[in-house]
């Protein structure tokens, strides 16, 4: 993160990293010269945009096409072919032979380049798809802007289901919880507040900060942008990843060893053939062509292309399963993995919860289906039930829908929850019983609510049903 203060010319300037969690909300706003009630003016936001740049992660940049293409000629076997083709081209009346050799080399390079370029283009296309909007206060009014246009000092408004667009010092909070598993590994959403914390507080315990890329699962808040782009905690991780040393995979290591060994054997055989031919009195040109023919025939020029194609197929299959492979050889490394070390927080799970049993009116009901898809049914003693004849079950499911801030929606054939996974699990079970959550919410709108808090251990909502006020509550017994 960075510290900003006013210079003698009135401009915002960068300084050393500062513990923003140790300042009060008022001090943080004052240091960034922001009116927390009105936010920045459009003119000031534009000025800071010019100074700090866009709120996006900046990587190493794309490898130039020419460099990517030339890298296909670094294999030892390919180098032997190039040398053989060059010498053959210098011999009289053997230009066609040289063209054939170079054609093989060029075809191999083109195939490899196309596959590498496709993988690189796929990564860039995915990054362009992640376009996030943010609600922000500008000129005293709330408006939505692209997240990449945020600048230090902006006041961002967050609600359940929002992705935090930058690192924020929270100014006001109402029972907000944030899923920070991508940074801390803890799968349980963290409750947020606004009180200042000791400067030495660990990152995972800075409850008055919200970090870029994390997900708001409940409540709402207003936060002050304190870091954007590569200055965010997510940006620090990105920088570390880019600076990591690129290691050889088992496949590339074996191919390199095989290529060196085969190259040495082919060169020795070619030189031996040439030497024996000279000793037997053959013409130097004739025996040289024979040695070159032997070398070219022994080189598996299709091997690099075949390996590249196989790896590209693996990348494509992984992409269909929502896994993006940045480097082709990594596919083979994944296949060679025998042990995965992970902590116990469940960060390798799908983070989905499913209701499998309901206890209502001293009766146990079993629910079929997994995940958030509304597929399956509800059974009692092995028989399907209708909620019309089960008033206790009906009341229980209605309470789970109305006393709930989550939403479940279908996207590209997959069901996705917006909000807390536990609350999201209460919606599909209602759908399986024939209750449309959105239609019910529209028919019985929420009048007021008491959000969940760790001190109360419950959430309650107020509704009007048949002219009477009804409170639905869920939480600890």
Tab-separated table of C-alpha atoms in Angstrom:
chain	number	residue	atom	x	y	z
A	1	UNK	CA	0.000	0.000	0.000
A	2	UNK	CA	1.097	3.604	-0.239
A	3	UNK	CA	0.917	6.799	1.752
A	4	UNK	CA	-0.157	10.037	0.140
A	5	UNK	CA	0.118	13.607	1.377
A	6	UNK	CA	-0.211	17.068	-0.042
A	7	UNK	CA	2.913	18.626	-1.479
A	8	UNK	CA	3.658	22.328	-1.461
A	9	UNK	CA	2.008	22.513	-4.891
A	10	UNK	CA	-1.206	20.917	-3.605
A	11	UNK	CA	-0.744	17.632	-5.489
A	12	UNK	CA	-1.061	14.149	-4.062
A	13	UNK	CA	2.347	12.494	-3.831
A	14	UNK	CA	3.416	8.938	-3.049
A	15	UNK	CA	5.385	8.114	0.066
A	16	UNK	CA	6.384	5.032	2.016
A	17	UNK	CA	3.948	2.266	2.843
A	18	UNK	CA	1.696	3.159	5.744
A	19	UNK	CA	-0.432	1.141	8.167
A	20	UNK	CA	-3.832	2.393	7.061
A	21	UNK	CA	-5.574	0.088	9.521
A	22	UNK	CA	-4.003	2.057	12.388
A	23	UNK	CA	-5.746	5.318	11.403
A	24	UNK	CA	-9.301	6.250	12.135
A	25	UNK	CA	-11.674	6.565	9.187
A	26	UNK	CA	-11.577	10.358	9.526
A	27	UNK	CA	-7.753	10.483	9.526
A	28	UNK	CA	-7.564	8.213	6.481
A	29	UNK	CA	-9.988	10.447	4.551
A	30	UNK	CA	-8.043	13.549	5.608
A	31	UNK	CA	-4.718	12.087	4.470
A	32	UNK	CA	-6.188	11.378	1.045
A	33	UNK	CA	-7.944	14.765	0.956
A	34	UNK	CA	-11.344	13.191	0.429
A	35	UNK	CA	-14.776	14.258	1.650
A	36	UNK	CA	-16.187	10.878	2.691
A	37	UNK	CA	-19.762	12.166	2.320
A	38	UNK	CA	-19.350	13.537	-1.214
A	39	UNK	CA	-16.380	11.607	-2.561
A	40	UNK	CA	-14.017	13.081	-5.141
A	41	UNK	CA	-15.017	15.544	-7.819
A	42	UNK	CA	-14.817	14.364	-11.423
A	43	UNK	CA	-11.986	16.814	-12.115
A	44	UNK	CA	-9.963	15.584	-9.128
A	45	UNK	CA	-10.588	11.947	-10.066
A	46	UNK	CA	-9.340	12.631	-13.596
A	47	UNK	CA	-6.233	14.349	-12.231
A	48	UNK	CA	-5.431	11.417	-9.955
A	49	UNK	CA	-6.136	9.014	-12.824
A	50	UNK	CA	-3.426	10.721	-14.859
A	51	UNK	CA	-1.021	10.448	-11.917
A	52	UNK	CA	-1.642	6.917	-10.670
A	53	UNK	CA	-2.816	5.200	-13.857
A	54	UNK	CA	-5.552	2.617	-14.274
A	55	UNK	CA	-6.626	0.296	-11.479
A	56	UNK	CA	-5.425	-2.877	-13.145
A	57	UNK	CA	-2.685	-5.425	-12.579
A	58	UNK	CA	0.277	-4.790	-14.849
A	59	UNK	CA	2.191	-7.907	-15.858
A	60	UNK	CA	5.369	-8.501	-17.789
A	61	UNK	CA	3.557	-7.894	-21.035
A	62	UNK	CA	3.031	-10.164	-23.981
A	63	UNK	CA	6.018	-11.914	-25.502
A	64	UNK	CA	6.630	-10.363	-28.952
A	65	UNK	CA	5.499	-12.566	-31.831
A	66	UNK	CA	8.959	-12.610	-33.395
A	67	UNK	CA	10.543	-13.703	-30.125
A	68	UNK	CA	7.941	-16.425	-29.638
A	69	UNK	CA	8.567	-17.671	-33.187
A	70	UNK	CA	12.368	-17.663	-32.856
A	71	UNK	CA	12.139	-19.666	-29.624
A	72	UNK	CA	10.910	-22.614	-31.701
A	73	UNK	CA	14.405	-22.888	-33.257
A	74	UNK	CA	16.301	-23.402	-29.970
A	75	UNK	CA	15.843	-27.185	-29.769
A	76	UNK	CA	19.180	-29.004	-30.336
A	77	UNK	CA	17.600	-31.315	-32.934
A	78	UNK	CA	16.258	-28.346	-34.867
A	79	UNK	CA	19.680	-26.679	-34.740
A	80	UNK	CA	21.266	-29.798	-36.281
A	81	UNK	CA	18.699	-29.689	-39.099
A	82	UNK	CA	19.415	-26.008	-39.747
A	83	UNK	CA	23.180	-26.629	-39.907
A	84	UNK	CA	22.695	-29.618	-42.207
A	85	UNK	CA	20.346	-27.647	-44.455
A	86	UNK	CA	22.729	-24.691	-44.628
A	87	UNK	CA	25.710	-26.823	-45.640
A	88	UNK	CA	23.592	-28.716	-48.163
A	89	UNK	CA	22.473	-25.429	-49.735
A	90	UNK	CA	26.114	-24.458	-50.301
A	91	UNK	CA	26.767	-27.601	-52.317
A	92	UNK	CA	26.229	-27.409	-56.096
A	93	UNK	CA	23.068	-28.997	-57.547
A	94	UNK	CA	21.608	-29.799	-54.107
A	95	UNK	CA	19.413	-26.738	-53.557
A	96	UNK	CA	16.214	-28.831	-53.648
A	97	UNK	CA	17.516	-31.059	-50.845
A	98	UNK	CA	18.216	-27.974	-48.731
A	99	UNK	CA	14.703	-26.623	-49.388
A	100	UNK	CA	13.187	-29.908	-48.164
A	101	UNK	CA	15.209	-29.761	-44.926
A	102	UNK	CA	14.312	-26.121	-44.286
A	103	UNK	CA	10.655	-26.851	-45.059
A	104	UNK	CA	10.609	-29.488	-42.315
A	105	UNK	CA	12.196	-27.039	-39.860
A	106	UNK	CA	9.778	-24.241	-40.805
A	107	UNK	CA	6.703	-26.465	-40.586
A	108	UNK	CA	7.710	-27.596	-37.096
A	109	UNK	CA	8.289	-23.985	-35.988
A	110	UNK	CA	4.948	-22.810	-37.380
A	111	UNK	CA	2.980	-25.541	-35.601
A	112	UNK	CA	4.726	-24.817	-32.294
A	113	UNK	CA	4.289	-21.050	-32.658
A	114	UNK	CA	0.573	-21.321	-33.429
A	115	UNK	CA	-0.080	-23.431	-30.330
A	116	UNK	CA	1.961	-21.159	-28.034
A	117	UNK	CA	0.270	-18.055	-29.477
A	118	UNK	CA	-3.174	-19.587	-28.938
A	119	UNK	CA	-2.395	-20.320	-25.301
A	120	UNK	CA	-1.128	-16.766	-24.792
A	121	UNK	CA	-4.178	-15.295	-26.521
A	122	UNK	CA	-6.494	-17.407	-24.339
A	123	UNK	CA	-4.940	-15.959	-21.177
A	124	UNK	CA	-5.369	-12.408	-22.487
A	125	UNK	CA	-8.971	-13.059	-23.531
A	126	UNK	CA	-9.835	-14.333	-20.052
A	127	UNK	CA	-8.312	-11.250	-18.430
A	128	UNK	CA	-10.414	-9.001	-20.679
A	129	UNK	CA	-13.573	-10.855	-19.667
A	130	UNK	CA	-13.055	-9.925	-16.015
A	131	UNK	CA	-14.669	-6.488	-16.271
A	132	UNK	CA	-15.868	-5.251	-12.890
A	133	UNK	CA	-18.033	-2.239	-12.175
A	134	UNK	CA	-17.982	-0.376	-8.880
A	135	UNK	CA	-20.459	1.907	-7.125
A	136	UNK	CA	-18.629	5.099	-6.174
A	137	UNK	CA	-19.416	8.550	-4.826
A	138	UNK	CA	-18.431	11.276	-7.275
A	139	UNK	CA	-19.515	14.917	-7.001
A	140	UNK	CA	-21.744	14.018	-4.062
A	141	UNK	CA	-23.788	11.409	-5.965
A	142	UNK	CA	-23.568	7.621	-6.215
A	143	UNK	CA	-22.739	6.301	-9.670
A	144	UNK	CA	-21.315	3.165	-11.245
A	145	UNK	CA	-17.965	3.292	-13.017
A	146	UNK	CA	-15.548	0.703	-14.363
A	147	UNK	CA	-13.335	-0.572	-11.562
A	148	UNK	CA	-10.186	0.248	-13.516
A	149	UNK	CA	-11.115	3.960	-13.315
A	150	UNK	CA	-10.933	4.033	-9.509
A	151	UNK	CA	-8.226	6.196	-7.946
A	152	UNK	CA	-6.835	6.603	-4.411
A	153	UNK	CA	-9.305	8.689	-2.425
A	154	UNK	CA	-12.454	7.409	-4.144
A	155	UNK	CA	-15.314	6.397	-1.852
A	156	UNK	CA	-16.635	2.971	-2.916
A	157	UNK	CA	-20.023	1.552	-1.887
A	158	UNK	CA	-20.186	-2.220	-1.317
A	159	UNK	CA	-23.125	-4.616	-1.015
A	160	UNK	CA	-23.497	-8.385	-0.675
A	161	UNK	CA	-22.334	-10.109	-3.842
A	162	UNK	CA	-19.898	-7.337	-4.844
A	163	UNK	CA	-16.285	-8.033	-5.680
A	164	UNK	CA	-14.047	-5.543	-3.842
A	165	UNK	CA	-12.485	-3.476	-6.664
A	166	UNK	CA	-9.439	-2.075	-4.808
A	167	UNK	CA	-7.860	-2.063	-1.360
A	168	UNK	CA	-10.181	-0.063	0.906
A	169	UNK	CA	-10.111	1.506	4.378
A	170	UNK	CA	-13.687	0.977	5.522
A	171	UNK	CA	-15.486	4.178	6.541
A	172	UNK	CA	-18.881	2.765	7.558
A	173	UNK	CA	-20.041	-0.826	7.934
A	174	UNK	CA	-23.334	-2.542	8.588
A	175	UNK	CA	-22.841	-6.204	9.417
A	176	UNK	CA	-20.540	-6.824	6.475
A	177	UNK	CA	-18.712	-10.106	5.987
A	178	UNK	CA	-16.089	-10.729	3.314
A	179	UNK	CA	-14.730	-13.961	1.849
A	180	UNK	CA	-10.941	-13.464	1.928
A	181	UNK	CA	-9.989	-17.092	1.210
A	182	UNK	CA	-8.075	-16.084	-1.928
A	183	UNK	CA	-5.643	-14.117	0.260
A	184	UNK	CA	-5.666	-15.811	3.662
A	185	UNK	CA	-6.819	-19.366	2.884
A	186	UNK	CA	-9.619	-19.116	5.445
A	187	UNK	CA	-12.889	-20.187	3.850
A	188	UNK	CA	-15.082	-18.649	6.578
A	189	UNK	CA	-16.225	-15.074	5.736
A	190	UNK	CA	-14.663	-12.400	7.961
A	191	UNK	CA	-16.746	-9.829	9.853
A	192	UNK	CA	-15.670	-6.239	9.147
A	193	UNK	CA	-15.624	-3.062	11.251
A	194	UNK	CA	-14.233	0.478	11.238
A	195	UNK	CA	-12.315	0.811	14.527
A	196	UNK	CA	-8.561	1.554	14.277
A	197	UNK	CA	-6.216	-1.371	14.991
A	198	UNK	CA	-2.652	-1.592	16.343
A	199	UNK	CA	-0.019	-0.994	13.631
A	200	UNK	CA	1.430	-4.496	14.117
A	201	UNK	CA	-1.885	-6.221	13.342
A	202	UNK	CA	-1.409	-9.107	10.879
A	203	UNK	CA	-2.920	-8.753	7.401
A	204	UNK	CA	-5.557	-11.428	7.985
A	205	UNK	CA	-6.750	-9.638	11.132
A	206	UNK	CA	-7.083	-6.133	9.697
A	207	UNK	CA	-10.853	-6.132	9.920
A	208	UNK	CA	-11.206	-2.462	8.971
A	209	UNK	CA	-9.707	-3.087	5.530
A	210	UNK	CA	-11.226	-4.764	2.463
A	211	UNK	CA	-8.828	-6.188	-0.089
A	212	UNK	CA	-9.058	-6.093	-3.855
A	213	UNK	CA	-10.500	-9.269	-5.402
A	214	UNK	CA	-12.252	-10.499	-2.247
A	215	UNK	CA	-16.022	-11.075	-2.182
A	216	UNK	CA	-18.634	-9.401	0.006
A	217	UNK	CA	-20.949	-12.159	1.252
A	218	UNK	CA	-23.248	-10.137	3.522
A	219	UNK	CA	-24.076	-6.596	4.672
A	220	UNK	CA	-22.956	-3.345	3.090
A	221	UNK	CA	-20.281	-0.718	3.627
A	222	UNK	CA	-18.542	2.377	2.310
A	223	UNK	CA	-14.766	2.300	1.905
A	224	UNK	CA	-11.962	4.669	0.957
A	225	UNK	CA	-9.630	3.525	-1.829
A	226	UNK	CA	-6.098	3.408	-0.412
A	227	UNK	CA	-4.369	1.331	-3.087
A	228	UNK	CA	-5.017	0.438	-6.730
A	229	UNK	CA	-3.473	-1.818	-9.359
A	230	UNK	CA	-0.136	-3.371	-8.444
A	231	UNK	CA	-0.066	-1.466	-5.135
A	232	UNK	CA	-2.871	-3.652	-3.742
A	233	UNK	CA	-2.209	-6.821	-1.753
A	234	UNK	CA	-3.412	-8.780	-4.792
A	235	UNK	CA	-0.952	-6.792	-6.895
A	236	UNK	CA	1.876	-7.743	-4.534
A	237	UNK	CA	1.014	-11.406	-5.051
A	238	UNK	CA	0.923	-10.885	-8.824
A	239	UNK	CA	4.362	-9.270	-8.728
A	240	UNK	CA	5.797	-12.152	-6.706
A	241	UNK	CA	4.324	-14.696	-9.120
A	242	UNK	CA	5.866	-12.895	-12.106
A	243	UNK	CA	9.276	-12.780	-10.446
A	244	UNK	CA	9.227	-16.494	-9.588
A	245	UNK	CA	11.852	-18.624	-11.287
A	246	UNK	CA	10.568	-20.731	-14.161
A	247	UNK	CA	11.411	-24.347	-13.384
A	248	UNK	CA	11.776	-27.194	-15.835
A	249	UNK	CA	8.945	-29.682	-15.879
A	250	UNK	CA	9.629	-33.445	-15.952
A	251	UNK	CA	8.701	-33.522	-19.641
A	252	UNK	CA	10.891	-30.600	-20.734
A	253	UNK	CA	13.787	-31.971	-18.679
A	254	UNK	CA	13.516	-35.411	-20.285
A	255	UNK	CA	13.115	-33.939	-23.771
A	256	UNK	CA	16.195	-31.765	-23.279
A	257	UNK	CA	18.239	-34.771	-22.127
A	258	UNK	CA	16.937	-36.885	-24.995
A	259	UNK	CA	17.635	-34.142	-27.551
A	260	UNK	CA	21.224	-33.665	-26.358
A	261	UNK	CA	21.900	-37.391	-26.335
A	262	UNK	CA	20.318	-37.955	-29.739
A	263	UNK	CA	22.137	-34.962	-31.216
A	264	UNK	CA	25.485	-36.284	-29.984
A	265	UNK	CA	24.761	-39.756	-31.378
A	266	UNK	CA	23.649	-38.368	-34.765
A	267	UNK	CA	26.713	-36.106	-35.079
A	268	UNK	CA	29.039	-38.982	-34.201
A	269	UNK	CA	27.349	-41.296	-36.729
A	270	UNK	CA	27.416	-38.625	-39.449
A	271	UNK	CA	31.119	-37.883	-38.864
A	272	UNK	CA	31.911	-41.603	-38.756
A	273	UNK	CA	30.045	-42.145	-42.030
A	274	UNK	CA	31.902	-39.254	-43.638
A	275	UNK	CA	35.279	-40.491	-42.361
A	276	UNK	CA	34.673	-44.090	-43.490
A	277	UNK	CA	33.555	-42.875	-46.889
A	278	UNK	CA	36.724	-40.877	-47.366
A	279	UNK	CA	38.837	-43.868	-46.325
A	280	UNK	CA	37.052	-46.001	-48.932
A	281	UNK	CA	37.862	-43.477	-51.644
A	282	UNK	CA	34.423	-41.944	-52.222
A	283	UNK	CA	34.124	-38.368	-53.455
A	284	UNK	CA	33.929	-35.850	-50.545
A	285	UNK	CA	30.735	-34.279	-51.891
A	286	UNK	CA	29.021	-37.613	-52.413
A	287	UNK	CA	29.882	-38.975	-48.996
A	288	UNK	CA	28.950	-35.679	-47.307
A	289	UNK	CA	25.458	-35.862	-48.817
A	290	UNK	CA	25.181	-39.436	-47.577
A	291	UNK	CA	26.162	-38.301	-44.053
A	292	UNK	CA	23.642	-35.439	-44.191
A	293	UNK	CA	20.929	-37.820	-45.413
A	294	UNK	CA	21.701	-40.141	-42.506
A	295	UNK	CA	21.517	-37.257	-40.019
A	296	UNK	CA	18.260	-35.908	-41.429
A	297	UNK	CA	16.697	-39.382	-41.471
A	298	UNK	CA	17.731	-40.050	-37.874
A	299	UNK	CA	16.354	-36.764	-36.507
A	300	UNK	CA	12.704	-37.100	-35.352
A	301	UNK	CA	11.749	-33.699	-36.730
A	302	UNK	CA	8.109	-34.387	-35.981
A	303	UNK	CA	8.767	-34.925	-32.255
A	304	UNK	CA	8.635	-31.241	-31.164
A	305	UNK	CA	5.489	-30.660	-33.196
A	306	UNK	CA	3.837	-33.822	-31.879
A	307	UNK	CA	4.628	-32.930	-28.260
A	308	UNK	CA	3.338	-29.384	-28.758
A	309	UNK	CA	0.075	-30.628	-30.268
A	310	UNK	CA	-0.470	-33.160	-27.477
A	311	UNK	CA	0.128	-30.512	-24.816
A	312	UNK	CA	-2.186	-28.082	-26.636
A	313	UNK	CA	-4.948	-30.699	-26.575
A	314	UNK	CA	-4.396	-31.036	-22.824
A	315	UNK	CA	-4.647	-27.250	-22.378
A	316	UNK	CA	-7.914	-27.209	-24.317
A	317	UNK	CA	-9.411	-30.010	-22.211
A	318	UNK	CA	-8.370	-28.267	-18.993
A	319	UNK	CA	-9.922	-25.015	-20.223
A	320	UNK	CA	-13.251	-26.832	-20.651
A	321	UNK	CA	-13.007	-27.644	-16.948
A	322	UNK	CA	-12.393	-23.987	-16.044
A	323	UNK	CA	-8.629	-24.431	-15.502
A	324	UNK	CA	-6.363	-22.048	-17.405
A	325	UNK	CA	-2.841	-23.306	-18.211
A	326	UNK	CA	-0.356	-20.513	-18.833
A	327	UNK	CA	2.541	-22.665	-20.103
A	328	UNK	CA	1.991	-25.786	-22.187
A	329	UNK	CA	4.431	-28.089	-20.309
A	330	UNK	CA	2.513	-27.390	-17.067
A	331	UNK	CA	-0.194	-29.780	-18.303
A	332	UNK	CA	2.216	-32.701	-18.099
A	333	UNK	CA	3.412	-31.548	-14.666
A	334	UNK	CA	-0.143	-31.690	-13.344
A	335	UNK	CA	-0.418	-35.237	-14.643
A	336	UNK	CA	2.817	-36.188	-12.858
A	337	UNK	CA	1.623	-34.863	-9.492
A	338	UNK	CA	1.260	-37.615	-6.889
A	339	UNK	CA	0.841	-35.638	-3.651
A	340	UNK	CA	-0.971	-32.348	-3.013
A	341	UNK	CA	-0.300	-30.639	0.345
A	342	UNK	CA	-3.132	-28.418	1.551
A	343	UNK	CA	-4.399	-26.940	4.785
A	344	UNK	CA	-7.671	-27.976	6.414
A	345	UNK	CA	-9.764	-24.907	5.568
A	346	UNK	CA	-11.372	-26.495	2.541
A	347	UNK	CA	-9.985	-24.046	0.007
A	348	UNK	CA	-9.703	-26.837	-2.568
A	349	UNK	CA	-13.408	-27.627	-2.326
A	350	UNK	CA	-16.115	-26.072	-4.516
A	351	UNK	CA	-17.280	-23.953	-1.559
A	352	UNK	CA	-20.839	-25.152	-2.137
A	353	UNK	CA	-23.285	-26.173	0.592
A	354	UNK	CA	-26.410	-28.286	0.161
A	355	UNK	CA	-29.377	-28.910	2.450
A	356	UNK	CA	-29.802	-32.688	2.733
A	357	UNK	CA	-32.208	-32.918	5.697
A	358	UNK	CA	-34.937	-30.711	7.163
A	359	UNK	CA	-36.388	-31.106	10.669
A	360	UNK	CA	-39.816	-29.408	10.880
A	361	UNK	CA	-42.838	-30.172	13.063
A	362	UNK	CA	-41.031	-33.113	14.671
A	363	UNK	CA	-40.777	-34.733	11.229
A	364	UNK	CA	-37.558	-35.479	9.314
A	365	UNK	CA	-37.498	-34.754	5.568
A	366	UNK	CA	-34.720	-35.838	3.223
A	367	UNK	CA	-33.644	-33.643	0.313
A	368	UNK	CA	-32.141	-35.039	-2.917
A	369	UNK	CA	-29.670	-33.251	-5.177
A	370	UNK	CA	-26.303	-31.530	-4.709
A	371	UNK	CA	-24.984	-28.024	-5.255
A	372	UNK	CA	-27.146	-25.008	-6.010
A	373	UNK	CA	-29.054	-26.484	-8.936
A	374	UNK	CA	-32.797	-26.792	-8.091
A	375	UNK	CA	-32.793	-30.433	-9.135
A	376	UNK	CA	-34.160	-33.150	-6.876
A	377	UNK	CA	-37.052	-33.475	-4.481
A	378	UNK	CA	-38.110	-33.737	-0.852
A	379	UNK	CA	-39.096	-37.076	0.691
A	380	UNK	CA	-40.684	-38.259	3.928
A	381	UNK	CA	-40.214	-41.901	4.821
A	382	UNK	CA	-39.170	-42.606	1.241
A	383	UNK	CA	-42.230	-40.951	-0.353
A	384	UNK	CA	-42.314	-37.598	-2.160
A	385	UNK	CA	-44.175	-34.884	-0.285
A	386	UNK	CA	-46.181	-31.817	-1.253
A	387	UNK	CA	-45.653	-28.770	0.938
A	388	UNK	CA	-49.381	-28.007	0.683
A	389	UNK	CA	-49.963	-30.892	3.087
A	390	UNK	CA	-46.889	-30.137	5.215
A	391	UNK	CA	-47.497	-26.711	6.848
A	392	UNK	CA	-44.492	-26.917	9.181
A	393	UNK	CA	-42.161	-27.700	6.271
A	394	UNK	CA	-43.718	-24.934	4.187
A	395	UNK	CA	-43.268	-22.354	6.960
A	396	UNK	CA	-39.647	-23.457	7.467
A	397	UNK	CA	-38.767	-23.125	3.770
A	398	UNK	CA	-40.524	-19.752	3.455
A	399	UNK	CA	-38.519	-18.451	6.405
A	400	UNK	CA	-35.309	-19.675	4.732
A	401	UNK	CA	-36.152	-17.687	1.595
A	402	UNK	CA	-37.392	-14.431	3.135
A	403	UNK	CA	-34.817	-14.197	5.927
A	404	UNK	CA	-32.020	-14.353	3.384
A	405	UNK	CA	-29.750	-11.937	1.478
A	406	UNK	CA	-28.298	-14.428	-1.012
A	407	UNK	CA	-29.310	-14.935	-4.620
A	408	UNK	CA	-28.901	-17.995	-6.839
A	409	UNK	CA	-28.779	-17.619	-10.605
A	410	UNK	CA	-28.026	-19.722	-13.657
A	411	UNK	CA	-25.078	-18.715	-15.826
A	412	UNK	CA	-23.935	-20.728	-18.854
A	413	UNK	CA	-25.650	-23.824	-17.510
A	414	UNK	CA	-24.099	-23.541	-14.037
A	415	UNK	CA	-25.871	-22.363	-10.891
A	416	UNK	CA	-23.987	-19.662	-9.011
A	417	UNK	CA	-24.671	-18.184	-5.577
A	418	UNK	CA	-24.286	-14.475	-4.905
A	419	UNK	CA	-23.764	-14.004	-1.191
A	420	UNK	CA	-23.046	-16.327	1.698
A	421	UNK	CA	-22.873	-20.042	0.703
A	422	UNK	CA	-24.858	-21.060	3.791
A	423	UNK	CA	-27.714	-18.710	2.920
A	424	UNK	CA	-27.481	-19.729	-0.719
A	425	UNK	CA	-28.096	-23.371	0.230
A	426	UNK	CA	-31.544	-22.443	1.636
A	427	UNK	CA	-32.838	-21.288	-1.758
A	428	UNK	CA	-32.523	-24.472	-3.904
A	429	UNK	CA	-34.300	-26.583	-1.270
A	430	UNK	CA	-37.270	-24.190	-1.420
A	431	UNK	CA	-37.217	-24.410	-5.213
A	432	UNK	CA	-37.268	-28.219	-4.985
A	433	UNK	CA	-40.434	-27.946	-2.918
A	434	UNK	CA	-42.125	-25.804	-5.581
A	435	UNK	CA	-41.446	-22.367	-4.078
A	436	UNK	CA	-39.995	-19.753	-6.448
A	437	UNK	CA	-37.693	-17.661	-4.203
A	438	UNK	CA	-37.776	-14.531	-6.371
A	439	UNK	CA	-41.564	-14.649	-6.811
A	440	UNK	CA	-42.018	-15.108	-3.055
A	441	UNK	CA	-39.742	-12.175	-2.286
A	442	UNK	CA	-41.660	-10.002	-4.724
A	443	UNK	CA	-45.007	-11.010	-3.193
A	444	UNK	CA	-43.857	-10.566	0.408
A	445	UNK	CA	-41.286	-7.722	0.326
A	446	UNK	CA	-38.952	-7.032	3.194
A	447	UNK	CA	-39.944	-4.028	5.351
A	448	UNK	CA	-36.958	-4.015	7.696
A	449	UNK	CA	-34.132	-6.290	8.786
A	450	UNK	CA	-31.686	-7.066	11.564
A	451	UNK	CA	-28.563	-8.363	9.777
A	452	UNK	CA	-26.624	-11.282	11.198
A	453	UNK	CA	-23.951	-10.339	13.741
A	454	UNK	CA	-21.539	-12.482	15.707
A	455	UNK	CA	-22.849	-10.983	18.970
A	456	UNK	CA	-26.485	-11.925	18.194
A	457	UNK	CA	-25.935	-15.112	16.168
A	458	UNK	CA	-29.196	-14.577	14.260
A	459	UNK	CA	-30.735	-12.609	11.399
A	460	UNK	CA	-34.333	-11.366	11.309
A	461	UNK	CA	-36.532	-9.731	8.668
A	462	UNK	CA	-39.920	-8.030	8.941
A	463	UNK	CA	-42.670	-8.652	6.370
A	464	UNK	CA	-46.396	-7.991	6.021
A	465	UNK	CA	-48.479	-11.123	5.465
A	466	UNK	CA	-52.286	-10.899	5.165
A	467	UNK	CA	-52.209	-7.431	6.675
A	468	UNK	CA	-50.175	-8.478	9.698
A	469	UNK	CA	-46.522	-7.947	10.526
A	470	UNK	CA	-44.526	-11.200	10.533
A	471	UNK	CA	-40.932	-11.633	11.650
A	472	UNK	CA	-38.837	-14.411	10.104
A	473	UNK	CA	-35.674	-15.328	11.968
A	474	UNK	CA	-32.812	-17.738	11.367
A	475	UNK	CA	-29.682	-18.449	13.359
A	476	UNK	CA	-28.492	-20.232	16.467
A	477	UNK	CA	-31.016	-21.891	18.749
